CSV table of C-alpha atoms in Angstrom, one decimal:
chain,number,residue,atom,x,y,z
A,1,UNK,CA,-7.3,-26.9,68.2
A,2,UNK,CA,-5.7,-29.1,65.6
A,3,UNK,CA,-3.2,-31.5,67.1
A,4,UNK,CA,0.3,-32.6,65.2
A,5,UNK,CA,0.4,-35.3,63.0
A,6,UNK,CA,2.3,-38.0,65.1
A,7,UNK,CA,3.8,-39.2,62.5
A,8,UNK,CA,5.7,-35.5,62.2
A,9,UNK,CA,6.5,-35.7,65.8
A,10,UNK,CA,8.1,-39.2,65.5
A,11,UNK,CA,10.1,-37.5,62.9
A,12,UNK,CA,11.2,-34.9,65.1
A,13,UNK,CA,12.0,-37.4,67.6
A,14,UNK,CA,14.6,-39.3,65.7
A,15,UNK,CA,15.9,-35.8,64.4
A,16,UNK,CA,16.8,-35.1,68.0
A,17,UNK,CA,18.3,-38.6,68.6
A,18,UNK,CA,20.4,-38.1,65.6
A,19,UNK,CA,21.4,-34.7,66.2
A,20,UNK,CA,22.7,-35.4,70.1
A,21,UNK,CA,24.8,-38.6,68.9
A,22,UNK,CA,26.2,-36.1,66.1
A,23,UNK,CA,26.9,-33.9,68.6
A,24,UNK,CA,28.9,-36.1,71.0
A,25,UNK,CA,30.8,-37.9,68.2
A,26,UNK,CA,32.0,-34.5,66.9
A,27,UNK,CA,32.6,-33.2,70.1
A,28,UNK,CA,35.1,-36.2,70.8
A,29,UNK,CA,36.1,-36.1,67.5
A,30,UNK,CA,37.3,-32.3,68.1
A,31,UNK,CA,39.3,-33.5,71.6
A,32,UNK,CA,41.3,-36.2,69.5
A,33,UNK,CA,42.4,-33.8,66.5
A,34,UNK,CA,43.6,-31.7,68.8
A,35,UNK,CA,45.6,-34.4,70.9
A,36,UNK,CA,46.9,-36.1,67.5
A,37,UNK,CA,47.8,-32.8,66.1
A,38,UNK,CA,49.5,-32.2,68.9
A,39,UNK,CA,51.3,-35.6,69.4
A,40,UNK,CA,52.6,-35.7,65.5
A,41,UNK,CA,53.5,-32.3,65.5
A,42,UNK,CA,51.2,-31.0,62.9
A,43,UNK,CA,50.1,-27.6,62.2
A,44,UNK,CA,46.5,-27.8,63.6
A,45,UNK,CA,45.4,-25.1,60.9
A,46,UNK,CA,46.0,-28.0,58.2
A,47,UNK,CA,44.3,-30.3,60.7
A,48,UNK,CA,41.5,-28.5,60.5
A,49,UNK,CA,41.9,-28.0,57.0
A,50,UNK,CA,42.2,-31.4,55.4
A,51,UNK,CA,41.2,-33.9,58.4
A,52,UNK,CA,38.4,-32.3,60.1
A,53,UNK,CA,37.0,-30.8,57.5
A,54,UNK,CA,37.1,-34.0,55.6
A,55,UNK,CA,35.6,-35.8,58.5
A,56,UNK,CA,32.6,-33.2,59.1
A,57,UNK,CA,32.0,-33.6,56.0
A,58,UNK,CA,31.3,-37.2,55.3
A,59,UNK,CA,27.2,-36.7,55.9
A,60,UNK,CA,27.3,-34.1,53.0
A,61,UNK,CA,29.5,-36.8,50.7
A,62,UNK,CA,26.7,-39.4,51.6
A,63,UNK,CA,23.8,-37.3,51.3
A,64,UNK,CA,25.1,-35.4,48.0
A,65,UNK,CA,26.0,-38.7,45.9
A,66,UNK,CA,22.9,-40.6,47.2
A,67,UNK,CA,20.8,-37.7,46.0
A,68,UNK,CA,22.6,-37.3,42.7
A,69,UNK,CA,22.5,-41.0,41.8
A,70,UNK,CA,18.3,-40.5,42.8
A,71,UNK,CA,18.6,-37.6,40.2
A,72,UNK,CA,17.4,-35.0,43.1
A,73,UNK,CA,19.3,-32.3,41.5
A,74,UNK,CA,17.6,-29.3,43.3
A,75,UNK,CA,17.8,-31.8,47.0
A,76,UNK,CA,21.6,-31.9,45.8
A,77,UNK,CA,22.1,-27.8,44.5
A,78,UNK,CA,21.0,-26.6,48.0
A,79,UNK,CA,21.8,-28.9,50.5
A,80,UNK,CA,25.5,-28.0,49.2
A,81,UNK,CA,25.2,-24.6,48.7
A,82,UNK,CA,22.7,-23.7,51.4
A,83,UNK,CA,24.9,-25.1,54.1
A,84,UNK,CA,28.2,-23.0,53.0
A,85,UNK,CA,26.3,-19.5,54.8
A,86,UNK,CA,25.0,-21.7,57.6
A,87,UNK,CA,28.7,-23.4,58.5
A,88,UNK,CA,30.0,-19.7,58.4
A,89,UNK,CA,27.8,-18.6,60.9
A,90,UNK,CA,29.2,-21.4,63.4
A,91,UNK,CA,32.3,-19.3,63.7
A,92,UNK,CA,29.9,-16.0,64.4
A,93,UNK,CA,28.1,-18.2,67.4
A,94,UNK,CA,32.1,-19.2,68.3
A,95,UNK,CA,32.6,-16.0,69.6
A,96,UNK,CA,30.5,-16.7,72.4
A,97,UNK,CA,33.3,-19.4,73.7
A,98,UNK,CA,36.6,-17.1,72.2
A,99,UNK,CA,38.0,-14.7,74.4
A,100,UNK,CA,36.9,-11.6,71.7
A,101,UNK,CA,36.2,-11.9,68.0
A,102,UNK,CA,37.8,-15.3,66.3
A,103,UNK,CA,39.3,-13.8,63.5
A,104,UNK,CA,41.5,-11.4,65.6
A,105,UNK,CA,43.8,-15.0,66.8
A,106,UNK,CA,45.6,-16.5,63.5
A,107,UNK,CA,49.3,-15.5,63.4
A,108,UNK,CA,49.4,-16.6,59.8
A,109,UNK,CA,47.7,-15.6,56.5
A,110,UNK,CA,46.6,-19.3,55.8
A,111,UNK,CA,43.2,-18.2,57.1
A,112,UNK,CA,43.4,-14.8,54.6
A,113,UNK,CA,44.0,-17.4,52.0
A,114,UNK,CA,41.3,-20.1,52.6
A,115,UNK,CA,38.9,-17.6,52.7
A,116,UNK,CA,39.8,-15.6,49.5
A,117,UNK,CA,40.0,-19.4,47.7
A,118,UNK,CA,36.6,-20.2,48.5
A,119,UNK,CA,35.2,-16.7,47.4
A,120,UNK,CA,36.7,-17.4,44.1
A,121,UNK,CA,35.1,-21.0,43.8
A,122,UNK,CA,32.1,-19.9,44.8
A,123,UNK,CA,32.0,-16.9,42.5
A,124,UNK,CA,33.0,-19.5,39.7
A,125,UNK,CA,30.3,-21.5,40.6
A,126,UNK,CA,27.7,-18.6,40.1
A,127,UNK,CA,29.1,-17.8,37.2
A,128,UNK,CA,28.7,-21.3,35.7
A,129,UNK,CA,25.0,-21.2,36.1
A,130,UNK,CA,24.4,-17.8,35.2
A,131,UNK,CA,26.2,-18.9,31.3
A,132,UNK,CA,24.5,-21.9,31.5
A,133,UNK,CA,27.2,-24.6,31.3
A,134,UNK,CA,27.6,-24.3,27.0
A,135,UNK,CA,29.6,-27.1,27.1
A,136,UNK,CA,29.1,-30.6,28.4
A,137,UNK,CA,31.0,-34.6,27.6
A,138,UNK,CA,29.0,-37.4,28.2
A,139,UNK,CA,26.4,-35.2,30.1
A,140,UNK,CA,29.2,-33.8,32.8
A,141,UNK,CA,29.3,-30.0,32.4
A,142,UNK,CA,32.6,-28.7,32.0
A,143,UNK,CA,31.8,-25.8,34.8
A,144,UNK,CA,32.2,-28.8,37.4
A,145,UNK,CA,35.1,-29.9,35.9
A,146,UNK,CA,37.0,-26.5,36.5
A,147,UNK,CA,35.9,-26.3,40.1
A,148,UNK,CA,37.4,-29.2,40.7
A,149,UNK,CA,40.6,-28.3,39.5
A,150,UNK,CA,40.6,-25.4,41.0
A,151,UNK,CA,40.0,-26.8,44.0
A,152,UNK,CA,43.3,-29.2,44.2
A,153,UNK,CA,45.5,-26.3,43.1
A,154,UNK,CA,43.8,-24.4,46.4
A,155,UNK,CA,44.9,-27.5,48.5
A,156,UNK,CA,48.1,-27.6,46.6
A,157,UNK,CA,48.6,-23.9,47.1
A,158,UNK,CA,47.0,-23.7,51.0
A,159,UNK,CA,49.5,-26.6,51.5
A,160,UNK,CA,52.6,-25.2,50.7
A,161,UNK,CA,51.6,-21.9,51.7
A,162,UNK,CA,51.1,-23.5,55.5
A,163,UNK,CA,54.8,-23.1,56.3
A,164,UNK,CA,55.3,-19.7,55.3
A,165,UNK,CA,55.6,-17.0,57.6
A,166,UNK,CA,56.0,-13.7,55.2
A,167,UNK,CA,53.0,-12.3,56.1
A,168,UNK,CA,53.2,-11.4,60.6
A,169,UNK,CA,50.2,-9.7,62.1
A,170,UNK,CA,50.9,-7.1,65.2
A,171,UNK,CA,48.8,-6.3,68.0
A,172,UNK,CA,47.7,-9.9,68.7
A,173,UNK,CA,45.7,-11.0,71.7
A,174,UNK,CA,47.6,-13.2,74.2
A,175,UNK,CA,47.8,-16.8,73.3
A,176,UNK,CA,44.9,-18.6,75.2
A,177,UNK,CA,45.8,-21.9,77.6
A,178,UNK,CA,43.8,-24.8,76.8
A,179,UNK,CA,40.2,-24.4,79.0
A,180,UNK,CA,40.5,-28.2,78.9
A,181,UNK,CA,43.5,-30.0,79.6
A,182,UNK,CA,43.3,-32.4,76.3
A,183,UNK,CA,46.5,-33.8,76.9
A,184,UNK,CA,45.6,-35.3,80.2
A,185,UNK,CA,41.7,-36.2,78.8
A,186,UNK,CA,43.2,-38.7,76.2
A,187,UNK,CA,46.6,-39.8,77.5
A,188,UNK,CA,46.5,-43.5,75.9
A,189,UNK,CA,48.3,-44.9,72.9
A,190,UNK,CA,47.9,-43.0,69.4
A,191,UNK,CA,46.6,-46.2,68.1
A,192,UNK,CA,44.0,-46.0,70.4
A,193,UNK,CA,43.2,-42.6,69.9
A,194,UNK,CA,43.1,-43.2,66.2
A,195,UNK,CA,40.5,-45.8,66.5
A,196,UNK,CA,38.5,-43.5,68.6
A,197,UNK,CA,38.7,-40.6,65.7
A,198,UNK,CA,37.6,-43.4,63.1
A,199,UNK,CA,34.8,-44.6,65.4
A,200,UNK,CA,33.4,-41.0,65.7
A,201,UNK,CA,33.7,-40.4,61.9
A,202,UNK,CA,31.7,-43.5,61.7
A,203,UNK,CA,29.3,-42.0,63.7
A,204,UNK,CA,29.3,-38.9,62.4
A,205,UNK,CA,29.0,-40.6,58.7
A,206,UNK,CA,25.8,-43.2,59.8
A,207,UNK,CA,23.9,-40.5,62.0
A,208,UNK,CA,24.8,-37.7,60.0
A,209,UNK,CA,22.7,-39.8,56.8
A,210,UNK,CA,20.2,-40.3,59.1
A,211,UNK,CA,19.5,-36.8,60.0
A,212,UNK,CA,19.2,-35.9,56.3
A,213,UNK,CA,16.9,-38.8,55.9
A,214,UNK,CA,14.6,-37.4,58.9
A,215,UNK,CA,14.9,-34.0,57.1
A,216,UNK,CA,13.5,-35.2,54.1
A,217,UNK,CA,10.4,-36.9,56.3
A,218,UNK,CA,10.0,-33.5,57.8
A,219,UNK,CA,9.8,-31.7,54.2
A,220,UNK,CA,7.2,-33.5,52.9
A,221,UNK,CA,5.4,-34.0,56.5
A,222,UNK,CA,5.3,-30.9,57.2
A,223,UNK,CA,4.5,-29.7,53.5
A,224,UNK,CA,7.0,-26.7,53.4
A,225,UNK,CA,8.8,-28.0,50.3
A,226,UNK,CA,12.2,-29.3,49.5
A,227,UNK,CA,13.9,-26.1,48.5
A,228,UNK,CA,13.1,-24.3,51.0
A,229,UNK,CA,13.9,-27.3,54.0
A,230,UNK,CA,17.2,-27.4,51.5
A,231,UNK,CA,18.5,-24.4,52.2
A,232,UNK,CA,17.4,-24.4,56.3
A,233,UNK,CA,16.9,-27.9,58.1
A,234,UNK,CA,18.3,-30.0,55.8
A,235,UNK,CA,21.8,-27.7,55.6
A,236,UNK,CA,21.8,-27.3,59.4
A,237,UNK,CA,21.3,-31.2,59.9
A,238,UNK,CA,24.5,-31.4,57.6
A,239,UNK,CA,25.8,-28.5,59.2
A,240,UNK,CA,25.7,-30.0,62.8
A,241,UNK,CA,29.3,-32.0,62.8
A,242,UNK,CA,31.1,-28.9,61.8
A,243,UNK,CA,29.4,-27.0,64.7
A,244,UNK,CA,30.0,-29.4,67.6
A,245,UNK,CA,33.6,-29.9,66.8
A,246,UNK,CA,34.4,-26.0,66.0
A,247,UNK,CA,32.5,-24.8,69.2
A,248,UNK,CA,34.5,-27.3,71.4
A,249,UNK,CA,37.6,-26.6,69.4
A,250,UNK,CA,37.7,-22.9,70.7
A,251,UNK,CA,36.6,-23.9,73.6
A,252,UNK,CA,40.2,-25.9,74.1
A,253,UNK,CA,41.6,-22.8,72.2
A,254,UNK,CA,42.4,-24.5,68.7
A,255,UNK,CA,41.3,-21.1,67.2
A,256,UNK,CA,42.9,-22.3,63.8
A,257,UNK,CA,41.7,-25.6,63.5
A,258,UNK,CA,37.8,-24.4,64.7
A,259,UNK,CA,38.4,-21.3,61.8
A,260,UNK,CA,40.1,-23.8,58.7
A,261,UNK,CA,37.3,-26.6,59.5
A,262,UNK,CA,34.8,-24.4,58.7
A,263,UNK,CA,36.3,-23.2,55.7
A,264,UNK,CA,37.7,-26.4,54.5
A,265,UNK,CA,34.3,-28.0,54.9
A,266,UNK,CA,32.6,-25.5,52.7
A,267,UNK,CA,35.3,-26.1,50.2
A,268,UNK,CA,35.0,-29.7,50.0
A,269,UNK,CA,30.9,-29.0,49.9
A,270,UNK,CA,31.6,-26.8,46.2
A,271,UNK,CA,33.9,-29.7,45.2
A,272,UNK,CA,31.4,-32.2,45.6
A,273,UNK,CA,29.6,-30.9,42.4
A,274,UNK,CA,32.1,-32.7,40.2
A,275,UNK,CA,31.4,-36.2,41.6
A,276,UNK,CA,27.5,-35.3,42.1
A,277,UNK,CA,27.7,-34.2,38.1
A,278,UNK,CA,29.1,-37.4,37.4
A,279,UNK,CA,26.1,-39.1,38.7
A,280,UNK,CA,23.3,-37.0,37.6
A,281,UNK,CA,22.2,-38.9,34.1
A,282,UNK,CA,19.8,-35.3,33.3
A,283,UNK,CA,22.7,-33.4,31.7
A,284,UNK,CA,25.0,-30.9,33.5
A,285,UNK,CA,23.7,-30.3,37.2
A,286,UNK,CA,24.6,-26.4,37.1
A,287,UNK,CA,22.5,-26.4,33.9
A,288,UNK,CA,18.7,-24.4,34.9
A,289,UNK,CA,19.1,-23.8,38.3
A,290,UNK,CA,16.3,-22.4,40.9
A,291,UNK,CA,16.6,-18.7,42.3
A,292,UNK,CA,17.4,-20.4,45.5
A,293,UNK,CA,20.7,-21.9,44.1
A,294,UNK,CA,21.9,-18.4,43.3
A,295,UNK,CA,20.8,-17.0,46.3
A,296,UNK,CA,23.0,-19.8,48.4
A,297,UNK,CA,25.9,-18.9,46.2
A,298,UNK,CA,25.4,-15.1,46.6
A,299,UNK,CA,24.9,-15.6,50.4
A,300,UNK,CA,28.4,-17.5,51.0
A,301,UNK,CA,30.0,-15.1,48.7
A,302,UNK,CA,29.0,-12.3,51.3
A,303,UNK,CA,29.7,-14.0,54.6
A,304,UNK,CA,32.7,-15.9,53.4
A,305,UNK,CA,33.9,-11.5,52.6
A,306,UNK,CA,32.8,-10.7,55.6
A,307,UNK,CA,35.1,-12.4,57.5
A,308,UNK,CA,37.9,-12.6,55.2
A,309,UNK,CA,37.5,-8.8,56.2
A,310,UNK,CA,37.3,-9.7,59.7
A,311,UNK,CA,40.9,-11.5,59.3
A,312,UNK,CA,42.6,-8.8,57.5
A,313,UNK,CA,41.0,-5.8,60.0
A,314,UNK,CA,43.0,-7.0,63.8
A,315,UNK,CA,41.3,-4.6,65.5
A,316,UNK,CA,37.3,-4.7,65.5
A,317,UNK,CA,34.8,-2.8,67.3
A,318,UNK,CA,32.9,-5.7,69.7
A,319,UNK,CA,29.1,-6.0,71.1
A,320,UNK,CA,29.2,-8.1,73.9
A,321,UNK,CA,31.7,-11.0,73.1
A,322,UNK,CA,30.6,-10.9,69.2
A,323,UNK,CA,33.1,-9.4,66.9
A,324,UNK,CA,31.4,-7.1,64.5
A,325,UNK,CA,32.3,-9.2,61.7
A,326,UNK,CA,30.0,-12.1,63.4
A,327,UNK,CA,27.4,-9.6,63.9
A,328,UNK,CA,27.3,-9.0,60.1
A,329,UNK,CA,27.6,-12.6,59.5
A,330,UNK,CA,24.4,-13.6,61.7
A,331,UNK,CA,22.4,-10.9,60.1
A,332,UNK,CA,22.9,-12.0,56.8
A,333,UNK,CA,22.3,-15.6,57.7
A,334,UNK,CA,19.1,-14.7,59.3
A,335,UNK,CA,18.3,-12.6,56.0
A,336,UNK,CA,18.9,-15.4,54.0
A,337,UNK,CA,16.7,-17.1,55.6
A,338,UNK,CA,13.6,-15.2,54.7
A,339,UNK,CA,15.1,-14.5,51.2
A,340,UNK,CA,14.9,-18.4,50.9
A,341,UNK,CA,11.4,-18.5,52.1
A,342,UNK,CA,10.1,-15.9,49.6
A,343,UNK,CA,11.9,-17.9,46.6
A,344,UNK,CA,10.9,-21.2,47.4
């Protein structure tokens, strides 16, 4: 019997370090948005949308550039895209701590809206490779360009679109209490609290890079390949601060917050590609793509639809406490990941 290399398992080690003082940062981290939202009287939909997100996504920011200014386009291409199918599943396995499916509990179309945005960026971004990027300036393909305008007229738009109340579900479950009482966990000074948000983002941020970096140990350890630890450990190691603070956000009942942090992080993941094409010195980074890019961008297209359906249908069918949007979701994901395997 062949033993383990050791020097995989000391990998795996510091993985598992990593991953558990992700996992605390972001679950604090999910305790304070809450409370601040609460104690500045902000819409915790937008919280979720523009500060969580943002602040889940800081390993991806780190881990993206890095890899772009080392010209890794393909570790760029699917650490991005992979992890926009895996992030969406965090809201299937949500509906394990939601009383019935997530999507059946936002009052408001923002949710709708975030959801049919990223669709469209993502489709962009398909289409962008499949043409082939014809035109490029100073080696910065004008496909990235777009997205990122796109993407601040979607803030812009999911911004002013917040306040608005023309679009009123009926039949909605009963608003759930806090299973926590967050107010009475963090009763000290906002200042305070603030500090404490920043220190988790800091954590999240240094422990986050670290996890990639033991992903990338694992890769060539292990010898499954880059592309295909892209698209699976790599985008769940990324992944990890968006699950730990949306699972303990429905767990306190911020439905909205747990639902736009998810979708605002995979926005700010297709956004990325601008700054990351800005830094790649090989010509346009959508330019010659792998199969597994396309897959990844095919496979958030479908899951992101899913449960944009999910939002727009109040009354689903439920197995056990999964709505059967999630259900669809988690079968895809799992899908994808043997359509990854096969194209690696």
């Amino acid at each position: 019997m062949m033993l383990p290399d050791t020097t995989l398992l000391q990998s795996l080690g510091l993985f598992a370090v990593s991953a558990a003082i992700v996992w605390f940062a972001g679950t604090r981290l999910a305790y304070l948005a809450d409370a601040l939202a609460d104690r500045f009287n902000l819409a915790k939909s937008l919280v979720g949308l523009l500060l969580l997100a943002l602040a889940t996504s800081l390993p991806e920011v780190a881990t993206t550039l890095s890899a772009a200014v080392s010209q890794a386009k393909a570790l760029v291409l699917n650490n991005l895209f992979g992890g926009i199918a895996f992030q969406t599943a965090i809201l299937a396995l949500s509906d394990l701590w939601a009383r019935g499916a997530i999507t059946n509990y936002p009052r408001k179309a923002n949710h709708a809206l975030e959801a049919t945005l990223l669709v469209f960026l993502l489709a962009i971004a398909l289409l962008v490779i499949e043409v082939g990027e014809p035109i490029a300036v100073a080696g910065i393909g004008m496909g990235s360009v777009l997205i990122a305008l796109i993407y601040g007229g979607a803030i812009w738009l999911l911004r002013r679109y917040d306040g608005e109340n023309d679009w009123i579900p009926v039949d909605l479950p009963d608003e759930v209490p806090e299973t926590f009482p967050v107010s009475a966990l963090l009763a000290g000074e906002s200042r305070a609290m603030l500090w404490q948000a920043g220190a988790a983002c800091l954590a999240i941020l240094v422990f986050g890079v670290l996890l990639v970096t033991f992903a990338e140990r694992i890769a060539s350890q292990s010898g499954l390949g880059t592309s295909f630890i892209g698209v699976t450990l790599l985008a769940a190691a990324t992944s990890l601060p968006e699950l730990t603070t949306s699972i303990t956000a429905v767990r306190i009942g911020a439905y909205t917050m747990a639902i736009s942090n998810i979708f605002g992080s995979n926005l700010i993941m297709l956004v990325l590609i601008f700054p990351a094409d800005m830094l790649f010195r090989s010509g346009p980074i959508l330019q010659n793509t792998s199969q597994t890019v396309r897959l990844a961008l095919l496979f958030g297209i479908a899951v992101t639809a899913i449960y944009l359906t999910g939002l727009i249908v109040r009354r689903k069918p439920t197995v056990g406490p999964f709505g059967l949007d999630s259900i669809i979701v988690l079968a895809v994901v799992i899908g994808s990941g043997f359509a990854y395997y096969a194209a690696r």
